[in-house]
Short mmCIF file of C-alpha atoms in Angstrom, two decimals:
data_model
loop_
_atom_site.label_atom_id
_atom_site.label_comp_id
_atom_site.label_asym_id
_atom_site.label_seq_id
_atom_site.Cartn_x
_atom_site.Cartn_y
_atom_site.Cartn_z
CA SER A 1 48.34 -27.48 -9.87
CA ALA A 2 45.26 -27.51 -6.99
CA PRO A 3 43.54 -30.63 -7.33
CA ARG A 4 39.76 -30.02 -8.32
CA VAL A 5 37.18 -29.65 -5.88
CA SER A 6 34.06 -31.07 -7.18
CA ARG A 7 30.93 -29.44 -5.67
CA PRO A 8 28.61 -32.69 -4.65
CA ALA A 9 31.49 -33.81 -2.14
CA LEU A 10 31.82 -30.38 -1.12
CA LEU A 11 27.61 -30.36 -0.94
CA LEU A 12 27.67 -33.51 0.89
CA LEU A 13 30.40 -31.94 3.46
CA VAL A 14 28.18 -29.05 4.52
CA LEU A 15 25.00 -31.75 3.95
CA LEU A 16 26.32 -33.78 7.64
CA CYS A 17 28.41 -30.55 9.17
CA VAL A 18 24.74 -29.78 9.22
CA ALA A 19 23.25 -32.55 10.39
CA GLY A 20 25.83 -32.91 12.76
CA THR A 21 25.10 -29.34 14.26
CA LEU A 22 21.26 -29.52 14.04
CA ARG A 23 21.30 -33.21 15.91
CA ALA A 24 24.14 -31.93 18.65
CA PHE A 25 21.60 -28.84 18.83
CA ALA A 26 18.36 -30.75 19.39
CA LEU A 27 19.78 -32.05 22.23
CA TRP A 28 21.39 -28.94 23.80
CA VAL A 29 18.65 -27.09 23.87
CA HIS A 30 16.56 -29.13 25.20
CA ASP A 31 14.47 -28.12 28.49
CA PRO A 32 14.69 -29.55 31.00
CA LEU A 33 18.38 -29.97 30.97
CA TYR A 34 19.82 -33.72 29.35
CA ALA A 35 23.78 -34.05 30.32
CA TYR A 36 25.10 -36.06 33.01
CA ALA A 37 24.71 -35.48 36.44
CA ASN A 38 27.58 -33.07 38.94
CA SER A 39 29.38 -36.07 40.21
CA TYR A 40 32.97 -34.80 42.03
CA ASP A 41 34.80 -35.13 39.49
CA GLN A 42 33.73 -31.89 38.04
CA THR A 43 34.09 -29.33 41.02
CA ARG A 44 38.19 -30.02 40.25
CA TYR A 45 37.98 -28.60 37.03
CA THR A 46 35.47 -26.01 38.72
CA GLY A 47 36.36 -24.59 41.74
CA CYS A 48 39.60 -23.18 39.77
CA PHE A 49 37.14 -20.42 38.48
CA ASP A 50 34.30 -20.12 42.41
CA ILE A 51 32.02 -21.98 39.70
CA TYR A 52 29.03 -24.29 41.69
CA PRO A 53 25.31 -25.40 40.22
CA ASP A 54 23.07 -22.79 41.59
CA ARG A 55 21.68 -24.70 44.37
CA PRO A 56 20.48 -23.38 48.76
CA GLY A 57 23.55 -20.94 50.53
CA ASP A 58 22.98 -23.99 53.42
CA ILE A 59 24.42 -26.68 50.33
CA PRO A 60 28.10 -27.01 50.07
CA PRO A 61 28.74 -25.83 46.32
CA GLN A 62 31.62 -29.05 45.63
CA GLN A 63 28.56 -30.88 47.79
CA ASN A 64 28.29 -34.84 44.85
CA SER A 65 25.06 -34.49 43.82
CA PRO A 66 24.81 -37.08 40.68
CA GLN A 67 20.84 -37.08 41.16
CA ALA A 68 19.83 -35.04 38.01
CA PRO A 69 22.37 -32.18 36.77
CA PHE A 70 21.95 -27.91 36.88
CA ALA A 71 21.83 -25.72 34.61
CA LYS A 72 21.83 -23.31 35.64
CA TYR A 73 25.05 -22.02 38.04
CA ARG A 74 27.02 -19.06 39.33
CA PHE A 75 30.38 -18.01 41.07
CA ILE A 76 30.58 -19.01 44.91
CA ALA A 77 34.08 -17.31 46.29
CA GLY A 78 35.42 -19.16 49.16
CA GLY A 79 33.76 -22.72 48.02
CA ASP A 80 36.58 -25.11 47.69
CA PRO A 81 39.58 -24.35 47.10
CA MET A 82 41.26 -27.35 44.84
CA CYS A 83 41.87 -27.42 41.82
CA TYR A 84 42.88 -30.26 39.27
CA TRP A 85 45.23 -29.23 35.92
CA SER A 86 43.71 -29.98 33.41
CA SER A 87 43.34 -29.64 28.91
CA GLU A 88 39.45 -29.44 30.21
CA LEU A 89 40.86 -25.23 32.17
CA ALA A 90 40.59 -24.32 28.81
CA PHE A 91 36.72 -24.56 28.26
CA THR A 92 36.01 -24.21 32.11
CA GLY A 93 37.36 -20.60 31.45
CA ALA A 94 35.62 -19.94 28.41
CA THR A 95 32.66 -19.97 29.61
CA ALA A 96 34.08 -18.53 33.30
CA TRP A 97 34.72 -14.93 31.13
CA VAL A 98 31.76 -15.08 29.45
CA TRP A 99 29.17 -15.42 32.39
CA LYS A 100 31.56 -12.53 33.47
CA LEU A 101 30.90 -10.91 30.98
CA ALA A 102 27.62 -10.91 30.73
CA GLU A 103 27.31 -10.10 34.96
CA ALA A 104 29.40 -6.28 34.18
CA ALA A 105 26.75 -6.15 30.88
CA GLY A 106 23.32 -6.26 33.79
CA GLY A 107 22.95 -9.71 32.92
CA GLY A 108 22.38 -10.99 36.73
CA ASP A 109 24.44 -13.83 38.67
CA ARG A 110 22.26 -17.13 37.72
CA HIS A 111 24.32 -18.92 34.44
CA ASP A 112 22.86 -21.19 31.85
CA VAL A 113 26.00 -24.01 31.26
CA ARG A 114 24.97 -24.43 27.49
CA TRP A 115 27.28 -22.19 27.27
CA VAL A 116 30.64 -24.76 27.81
CA GLY A 117 28.17 -26.81 25.28
CA ALA A 118 28.18 -24.12 22.33
CA LEU A 119 32.16 -23.70 22.77
CA ARG A 120 32.90 -27.33 22.76
CA TRP A 121 30.57 -27.85 19.72
CA LEU A 122 31.71 -24.15 17.99
CA ALA A 123 35.34 -25.93 18.56
CA LEU A 124 35.09 -29.87 17.23
CA LEU A 125 32.91 -28.14 14.06
CA ALA A 126 35.78 -25.91 13.13
CA LEU A 127 38.56 -29.05 13.60
CA SER A 128 36.45 -30.92 11.67
CA VAL A 129 35.55 -28.64 9.04
CA ALA A 130 39.71 -27.57 8.88
CA LEU A 131 40.20 -31.48 8.23
CA SER A 132 37.40 -32.27 5.22
CA LEU A 133 38.65 -29.16 3.63
CA ALA A 134 42.02 -30.51 3.80
CA TRP A 135 41.50 -34.04 2.75
CA LEU A 136 39.43 -32.19 -0.26
CA LEU A 137 42.95 -29.68 -1.10
CA ARG A 138 44.27 -33.29 -1.07
CA GLY A 139 42.20 -34.50 -3.55
CA ASP A 140 41.28 -36.77 -0.83
CA PRO A 141 37.44 -36.14 -0.84
CA ARG A 142 36.24 -40.29 0.94
CA ALA A 143 38.73 -39.31 3.49
CA ALA A 144 36.76 -36.14 3.64
CA VAL A 145 33.80 -36.93 3.79
CA ALA A 146 34.65 -39.60 5.99
CA ASN A 147 36.23 -37.24 8.64
CA ALA A 148 33.30 -35.16 8.54
CA ALA A 149 30.79 -38.65 8.43
CA LEU A 150 31.90 -38.26 12.78
CA LEU A 151 30.26 -35.26 13.40
CA PRO A 152 26.66 -36.80 13.09
CA LEU A 153 27.46 -40.29 13.44
CA LEU A 154 29.57 -40.14 16.31
CA PHE A 155 30.04 -37.18 17.64
CA ALA A 156 26.96 -36.51 18.46
CA ASP A 157 26.07 -38.87 19.31
CA PRO A 158 23.92 -38.75 23.29
CA GLY A 159 26.83 -41.19 24.48
CA ASN A 160 29.23 -37.80 23.68
CA THR A 161 26.50 -34.95 23.44
CA LEU A 162 25.94 -35.23 27.72
CA TYR A 163 28.64 -34.46 28.49
CA LEU A 164 28.00 -31.28 26.63
CA ASP A 165 26.66 -29.39 29.00
CA THR A 166 29.10 -30.73 32.02
CA PHE A 167 32.53 -29.92 33.26
CA TYR A 168 33.73 -33.06 32.81
CA ALA A 169 36.87 -34.08 31.40
CA GLU A 170 35.08 -36.36 28.65
CA TRP A 171 34.72 -34.18 25.22
CA SER A 172 38.04 -32.76 25.61
CA ALA A 173 39.80 -35.58 25.56
CA LEU A 174 38.22 -36.54 23.02
CA LEU A 175 38.73 -33.80 21.19
CA PHE A 176 42.41 -33.14 21.48
CA ALA A 177 41.95 -37.62 21.00
CA TYR A 178 40.51 -36.83 17.23
CA ALA A 179 42.96 -33.96 17.06
CA LEU A 180 46.47 -35.29 17.20
CA VAL A 181 44.99 -38.98 14.78
CA ALA A 182 43.06 -36.72 12.46
CA LEU A 183 46.62 -34.88 12.02
CA LEU A 184 48.73 -37.79 12.14
CA LEU A 185 46.77 -38.42 9.80
CA LEU A 186 46.36 -36.01 7.65
CA TRP A 187 50.31 -35.46 7.80
CA ARG A 188 51.26 -38.89 6.74
CA ASP A 189 53.52 -38.56 3.78
CA ALA A 190 53.44 -34.56 4.37
CA ALA A 191 56.62 -32.38 4.24
CA CYS A 192 58.13 -31.29 8.28
CA THR A 193 56.90 -28.14 8.93
CA ARG A 194 57.18 -25.95 12.39
CA ARG A 195 53.96 -25.22 12.57
CA ARG A 196 53.01 -28.49 11.46
CA CYS A 197 54.79 -30.54 14.27
CA ALA A 198 53.95 -26.86 16.89
CA LEU A 199 50.29 -28.13 15.67
CA LEU A 200 50.96 -32.34 16.22
CA ALA A 201 53.28 -31.10 19.97
CA LEU A 202 50.46 -29.45 20.79
CA ALA A 203 47.09 -31.85 20.39
CA ALA A 204 49.41 -34.68 22.26
CA PHE A 205 49.79 -32.01 25.32
CA LEU A 206 46.61 -31.51 25.19
CA LEU A 207 45.56 -35.07 25.29
CA ALA A 208 48.17 -35.98 28.01
CA THR A 209 46.62 -32.89 30.19
CA ALA A 210 43.12 -33.82 29.43
CA LYS A 211 42.98 -36.32 32.35
CA ILE A 212 45.23 -38.50 34.16
CA GLN A 213 44.24 -41.70 32.58
CA HIS A 214 45.58 -40.15 29.37
CA LEU A 215 48.86 -39.20 30.10
CA LEU A 216 50.68 -42.08 28.82
CA LEU A 217 48.63 -41.92 25.39
CA PRO A 218 50.25 -39.28 22.88
CA LEU A 219 53.19 -41.63 24.06
CA VAL A 220 51.80 -44.65 22.82
CA LEU A 221 50.83 -43.31 19.39
CA ALA A 222 53.56 -41.03 19.23
CA VAL A 223 56.18 -44.51 19.46
CA VAL A 224 53.17 -46.79 17.29
CA VAL A 225 53.91 -44.51 14.52
CA GLY A 226 57.94 -44.44 15.31
CA ALA A 227 57.55 -47.78 13.88
CA LEU A 228 55.23 -47.86 11.09
CA ASP A 229 58.16 -44.38 9.37
CA ARG A 230 60.88 -46.23 10.61
CA ALA A 231 59.37 -49.82 9.63
CA ARG A 232 58.68 -47.48 5.06
CA PHE A 233 62.10 -44.63 5.77
CA GLY A 234 64.09 -47.12 8.16
CA ARG A 235 63.97 -44.07 10.69
CA VAL A 236 62.23 -41.93 12.77
CA GLY A 237 60.08 -39.50 11.34
CA TRP A 238 59.21 -35.50 12.05
CA ARG A 239 55.48 -36.75 14.00
CA ALA A 240 57.43 -39.13 16.37
CA ALA A 241 58.54 -36.39 17.46
CA ALA A 242 57.25 -33.78 17.66
CA VAL A 243 53.84 -35.96 19.18
CA GLY A 244 57.21 -37.21 21.36
CA PHE A 245 58.44 -33.92 22.06
CA GLY A 246 54.08 -32.57 22.98
CA ALA A 247 53.48 -35.95 24.82
CA LEU A 248 56.47 -35.99 27.32
CA ALA A 249 56.34 -32.41 28.11
CA GLY A 250 52.16 -33.07 28.87
CA PHE A 251 53.18 -36.93 31.23
CA TRP A 252 56.00 -34.18 33.27
CA LEU A 253 52.75 -32.42 33.93
CA GLN A 254 50.19 -34.61 35.14
CA PHE A 255 53.79 -36.50 36.29
CA VAL A 256 54.47 -33.36 38.90
CA GLN A 257 50.52 -33.38 39.57
CA LEU A 258 50.37 -36.58 41.17
CA HIS A 259 53.23 -35.58 43.55
CA ARG A 260 50.86 -32.54 44.69
CA GLN A 261 49.92 -32.69 49.16
CA GLY A 262 46.63 -31.22 49.51
CA PRO A 263 43.10 -32.85 50.49
CA MET A 264 42.02 -33.08 46.61
CA MET A 265 45.20 -35.10 45.25
CA ASP A 266 45.20 -37.80 48.89
CA ALA A 267 41.47 -38.14 48.53
CA ILE A 268 41.76 -39.42 44.43
CA ASP A 269 45.34 -41.20 45.78
CA GLN A 270 43.10 -43.20 48.61
CA TYR A 271 39.88 -43.53 46.84
CA ASN A 272 42.34 -45.20 42.89
CA ARG A 273 44.02 -47.48 46.01
CA ALA A 274 40.80 -48.90 47.63
CA ASP A 275 38.78 -49.27 43.70
CA VAL A 276 41.79 -51.01 42.46
CA VAL A 277 42.34 -53.24 45.12
CA PHE A 278 39.00 -54.11 45.69
CA THR A 279 37.38 -54.02 42.23
CA ALA A 280 40.29 -55.48 40.40
CA LEU A 281 41.36 -57.50 42.40
CA VAL A 282 39.74 -58.69 45.28
CA PRO A 283 36.89 -60.25 43.54
CA PHE A 284 38.74 -62.40 41.17
CA ALA A 285 41.14 -63.67 43.05
CA ASP A 286 40.42 -67.91 44.43
CA ASP A 287 41.04 -66.52 49.04
CA PRO A 288 40.58 -62.85 49.31
CA ARG A 289 41.41 -63.20 52.85
CA ALA A 290 44.63 -64.96 51.53
CA LEU A 291 45.15 -62.74 48.37
CA LEU A 292 44.79 -59.23 51.10
CA GLY A 293 47.16 -61.13 53.57
CA GLU A 294 49.77 -61.22 50.72
CA LEU A 295 48.74 -57.03 50.48
CA GLY A 296 49.93 -56.65 54.17
CA ILE A 297 45.75 -55.46 54.20
CA ASP A 298 43.48 -56.74 56.36
CA PRO A 299 41.86 -59.69 55.29
CA ALA A 300 38.96 -58.75 57.47
CA CYS A 301 38.62 -56.09 54.09
CA ALA A 302 37.10 -59.27 52.21
CA ILE A 303 34.34 -58.75 52.72
CA TYR A 304 34.10 -55.53 51.36
CA GLY A 305 34.77 -57.41 47.39
CA GLY A 306 32.58 -55.58 44.83
CA HIS A 307 32.90 -52.38 46.76
CA HIS A 308 33.48 -48.64 45.07
CA ALA A 309 35.55 -46.88 47.75
CA TRP A 310 32.72 -44.66 48.14
CA GLU A 311 31.00 -46.85 49.52
CA PHE A 312 33.29 -47.76 52.55
CA PRO A 313 31.66 -47.13 56.16
CA ASP A 314 34.68 -43.73 56.09
CA LEU A 315 38.09 -43.48 54.15
CA PRO A 316 39.10 -46.30 52.76
CA GLU A 317 42.81 -46.08 54.38
CA ARG A 318 40.45 -45.63 57.42
CA VAL A 319 38.28 -49.29 57.44
CA CYS A 320 41.58 -50.75 56.24
CA ILE A 321 45.31 -51.14 57.90
CA GLY A 322 47.55 -51.36 55.38
CA LEU A 323 45.97 -50.16 52.47
CA SER A 324 47.31 -46.76 52.79
CA ASP A 325 51.49 -49.28 51.98
CA PHE A 326 50.05 -50.63 48.63
CA ASN A 327 51.19 -49.38 45.18
CA ARG A 328 51.59 -48.77 41.41
CA GLY A 329 54.09 -51.85 41.65
CA LEU A 330 53.08 -53.82 44.56
CA GLU A 331 49.80 -54.54 42.36
CA LEU A 332 51.50 -55.21 38.61
CA ARG A 333 53.37 -58.05 41.06
CA THR A 334 50.14 -59.48 42.25
CA LEU A 335 48.92 -60.29 38.88
CA LEU A 336 52.17 -61.02 37.20
CA ARG A 337 52.36 -64.08 40.61
CA HIS A 338 48.26 -64.68 40.07
CA PRO A 339 48.20 -64.65 35.96
CA ARG A 340 43.60 -65.98 36.62
CA ILE A 341 43.60 -62.55 38.61
CA ALA A 342 45.19 -60.91 35.27
CA TRP A 343 42.61 -62.79 32.96
CA ARG A 344 39.91 -62.02 35.51
CA LEU A 345 40.02 -59.51 35.02
CA ALA A 346 40.60 -58.04 31.71
CA GLY A 347 37.82 -60.84 30.12
CA HIS A 348 35.53 -58.55 33.18
CA GLY A 349 37.59 -55.34 31.74
CA VAL A 350 35.71 -55.19 29.02
CA LEU A 351 32.26 -56.22 30.21
CA ALA A 352 32.63 -54.05 32.09
CA LEU A 353 33.00 -51.37 29.76
CA ASP A 354 29.24 -51.58 28.80
CA PRO A 355 26.78 -49.44 29.17
CA TRP A 356 29.06 -46.15 27.18
CA ILE A 357 26.10 -43.84 28.34
CA ALA A 358 27.74 -43.25 31.51
CA LYS A 359 25.46 -45.40 34.62
CA ASN A 360 24.46 -44.16 37.79
CA LEU A 361 24.30 -40.91 36.96
CA GLY A 362 21.13 -38.35 36.23
CA GLU A 363 20.47 -37.21 32.61
CA VAL A 364 17.51 -34.79 33.03
CA GLU A 365 17.18 -32.22 34.84
CA GLY A 366 14.75 -32.60 37.94
CA GLY A 367 15.09 -35.72 38.08
CA ASP A 368 16.04 -37.86 40.41
CA PHE A 369 18.67 -40.44 38.35
CA ALA A 370 16.57 -40.46 35.70
CA PRO A 371 18.18 -41.16 31.97
CA MET A 372 17.53 -40.00 29.37
CA PRO A 373 14.14 -40.82 27.10
CA ALA A 374 14.53 -43.02 24.70
CA ALA A 375 13.58 -41.22 22.27
CA GLN A 376 17.08 -39.66 21.48
CA PRO A 377 18.17 -42.72 18.95
CA SER A 378 21.94 -43.78 20.53
CA PHE A 379 25.15 -46.31 19.41
CA GLY A 380 24.48 -46.62 22.82
CA ARG A 381 21.52 -48.70 23.41
CA SER A 382 22.19 -50.62 20.23
CA LEU A 383 25.30 -51.10 22.11
CA HIS A 384 23.54 -52.54 25.22
CA ALA A 385 20.92 -54.15 24.18
CA HIS A 386 23.36 -56.18 22.25
CA PRO A 387 26.81 -57.68 24.10
CA CYS A 388 27.56 -59.92 20.75
CA LEU A 389 27.44 -56.72 18.20
CA GLN A 390 29.89 -53.91 21.02
CA LEU A 391 32.39 -56.75 21.46
CA ALA A 392 32.56 -57.17 17.82
CA ILE A 393 33.21 -53.58 17.50
CA LEU A 394 35.64 -53.48 19.70
CA VAL A 395 37.61 -56.65 18.98
CA VAL A 396 37.61 -55.48 14.34
CA PRO A 397 40.04 -52.64 14.67
CA PHE A 398 42.29 -55.38 15.96
CA LEU A 399 41.55 -58.33 13.54
CA ALA A 400 41.89 -55.39 10.47
CA LEU A 401 45.16 -54.66 11.78
CA PHE A 402 46.58 -58.08 12.17
CA ALA A 403 45.05 -58.95 8.63
CA LEU A 404 46.98 -55.72 7.00
CA LEU A 405 49.91 -56.51 8.62
CA LEU A 406 50.57 -60.10 7.34
CA ARG A 407 48.92 -59.15 4.51
CA PRO A 408 50.97 -57.98 0.73
CA GLY A 409 49.38 -55.68 -1.05
CA PRO A 410 48.26 -51.73 -1.84
CA HIS A 411 47.86 -51.07 1.69
CA ARG A 412 50.83 -53.04 4.18
CA GLY A 413 52.19 -49.93 4.32
CA GLY A 414 50.20 -48.10 4.21
CA ARG A 415 47.43 -45.47 6.18
CA THR A 416 45.09 -47.23 5.77
CA LEU A 417 46.95 -49.66 8.55
CA GLU A 418 48.36 -46.67 10.06
CA HIS A 419 44.27 -45.78 11.36
CA ALA A 420 44.46 -49.56 12.66
CA ALA A 421 47.44 -49.13 14.69
CA LEU A 422 46.47 -46.19 16.51
CA ALA A 423 42.71 -47.07 16.78
CA ALA A 424 44.12 -49.99 18.07
CA ALA A 425 47.08 -48.67 19.72
CA THR A 426 44.54 -45.83 21.61
CA MET A 427 42.16 -48.44 22.59
CA LEU A 428 44.66 -50.08 24.51
CA ALA A 429 45.84 -48.51 26.26
CA THR A 430 43.33 -46.73 27.07
CA PHE A 431 42.04 -49.52 28.70
CA ALA A 432 45.08 -50.96 30.34
CA ILE A 433 45.31 -47.55 32.11
CA THR A 434 41.87 -47.01 33.19
CA VAL A 435 41.64 -50.54 34.40
CA LEU A 436 44.70 -50.25 35.85
CA GLY A 437 44.72 -47.00 37.85
CA ASP A 438 41.67 -47.19 39.27
CA GLY A 439 39.62 -51.14 38.42
CA LEU A 440 36.83 -51.77 38.26
CA ALA A 441 34.55 -48.92 39.82
CA ASP A 442 34.20 -47.19 36.96
CA THR A 443 35.36 -47.87 33.90
CA ALA A 444 32.61 -46.91 31.13
CA LYS A 445 33.05 -43.91 32.38
CA GLN A 446 36.23 -43.53 32.53
CA GLY A 447 37.31 -46.41 29.88
CA HIS A 448 34.85 -43.71 27.16
CA LEU A 449 37.75 -43.33 24.69
CA VAL A 450 37.59 -47.34 24.50
CA VAL A 451 34.33 -47.24 22.12
CA ASN A 452 35.19 -44.17 20.42
CA ALA A 453 38.59 -44.98 19.39
CA ALA A 454 36.28 -48.38 18.12
CA LEU A 455 33.57 -46.53 15.63
CA ALA A 456 36.10 -43.66 15.30
CA TRP A 457 37.59 -46.31 13.41
CA LEU A 458 35.12 -48.01 12.12
CA ILE A 459 32.41 -45.15 10.14
CA PRO A 460 35.55 -43.85 8.18
CA ALA A 461 35.97 -48.11 7.42
CA VAL A 462 32.90 -48.86 6.24
CA LEU A 463 32.27 -45.07 4.17
CA ALA A 464 35.85 -45.50 2.64
CA GLY A 465 34.45 -49.64 0.77
CA ALA A 466 31.19 -48.76 -0.12
CA ASP A 467 30.87 -48.31 -3.43
CA ARG A 468 27.77 -46.35 -3.19
CA ILE A 469 29.97 -43.82 -2.80
CA ALA A 470 33.17 -43.79 -5.72
CA PRO A 471 30.15 -42.43 -8.08
CA ILE A 472 29.25 -39.64 -6.36
CA MET A 473 33.87 -39.06 -6.42
CA GLY A 474 35.28 -41.89 -7.74
CA ARG A 475 38.68 -42.41 -5.42
CA ARG A 476 40.31 -39.86 -6.85
CA LEU A 477 39.95 -36.86 -7.68
CA PRO A 478 41.84 -35.03 -11.11
CA LEU A 479 44.16 -31.89 -11.44
CA GLU A 480 41.90 -29.08 -13.27
CA ALA A 481 42.46 -29.57 -16.63
CA ASP A 482 45.76 -27.14 -17.87
CA ALA A 483 45.38 -24.54 -20.18
CA ARG A 484 45.81 -25.95 -23.60
CA GLY A 485 42.09 -28.23 -22.27
CA GLY A 486 45.19 -31.85 -22.20
CA PRO A 487 44.19 -34.73 -19.81
CA ARG A 488 44.42 -33.94 -16.32
CA LEU A 489 47.07 -35.58 -14.52
CA PRO A 490 45.94 -37.69 -11.37
CA ARG A 491 47.12 -36.54 -7.86
#
C-alpha cells in the first residue's frame, strides 16, 4: 500500500515552494541588478564559451571588475583562452546555448545575465520538490516540510541568491552538496538499485568538480556514511560505495587539472601559495622573519604579512625569492612544528567566516562597491551583527553529534545522528581545505558551504522538534485503510 498523503501537508509544501520562489524572484528581477561583482574567478568559466561582460571594446574582456556586477553579457571571440574544468560549466554552457538561440532568432548580441539565475533556481526548485514528494511517499511529512522550508529560509536568502546572476561556482557547489546529503538521508534504509547508485555517484562527482576547495568533500562524506553503516550493520553499505566511486572520479579530474600547464593554473597556484604564507602563517608567527627563513623565503618579505597575493607590487614569486619552492607538505610540517601558529590560524579562520555575505565585491549594478540595501532581509546581516550567534550556529551541529553519539536512546544510530554527522563533516572538511589551501585571503566566500551546512542542519532540526507541526500532520502518516475499512497500519 502507498502511504496516505494529507492535503494540509501537501498544501504547506506548495506554500513553502511558492514563498521561496517569490523571495528569490524579488532579488532576481530587481533593476538595477543585485548580484556579486565580477572578479577574475568568473572568467575561468565564461572563457570556455567566449562570454564576457558588455563593456567598451578597449577594455580587455577578462579584466577584473570588483566594483559592481554587470547585467549584460555578449560573446567576444578571442578573449582569454583559459577554461577551468568544473561542473559549474553545466549552467554556463546552458546559458550560452540559450543566448546563441536568441541571437539566431534575431534577438541581438547583448544578453541578460538573469538567464543563468533562472536556470539555477529552476534546477534547485525541481530538486527540492522531488525530494519533498519522495519524503511524503515514504510517509514522513516532517522531513518533507523540513526539506521544503530550506527554500524560503536558506536557499532564497541573499547570502545565496546573490550568486544566482553570476558565473561563480558557489551556487553549483551548494546545489550539488544539498543533492548529495539529501539523497544520502532519503535512501538511508532503502535497497540498492542501479538508479540510486548512479545518482549518488553523479552527485558526488559534480560536488567534487564544482570548486577545487571541494575536491575531497564527497570522499569525506563517503567515509562518514561508511563508518555509520558499519556501526549499524557490521559492513560498509552500498551508499558509501556509490558516493566513493563518484568522489574518486571527481578527485581524479581535479588532480589532473591541478597539474595542467598554462598561465591560468600557474597564476592560481602562485597566488594560493602566497596567500597561505602571508595570510595564514606569517601573521601568527612570533618571529615572522625567522619563520620565512625556515621556509626558505626571503625574510625581508615579512613586510607583506597579512597582505593578499593581489596586493603585492608584482607577481608574488618575483617579489619574494624562494616562494616558488613552498608546497603543501612544507605547510603541514610547519603547522606541526609550530602548534601555536596552527591554533591561532584555526581560531582566526573561524572568525574569518564572517561575513557570510561576501565582502570586497560590489553588489549593485552601476555602483562603486555598493552593498545591497538593508531592506533585503538576510541571515547574513544578523550573523554579522551578532558574532556570538554565528559562533553558536557553527558549534551546535558538533554538540548535537557528540550528544547523539554518547547518549543511548531512539536517536542513537538513527537518521538524526547521520544528519548531524554529515553536516559536521561538510563544515569541517570545507573549512580545513579552505584555510589550508588559500589561507585567510577570502575565507568567507571560499568557505561559503560552512555556514550553509550549519543552517541546513539547524532549520530542519528546529522544525522537526516544533510541537506546532505535530497537530497538522502527526509524526508518521498512516497507510491507507484496507478495503474492509479496517484500521490503518503504521508504516
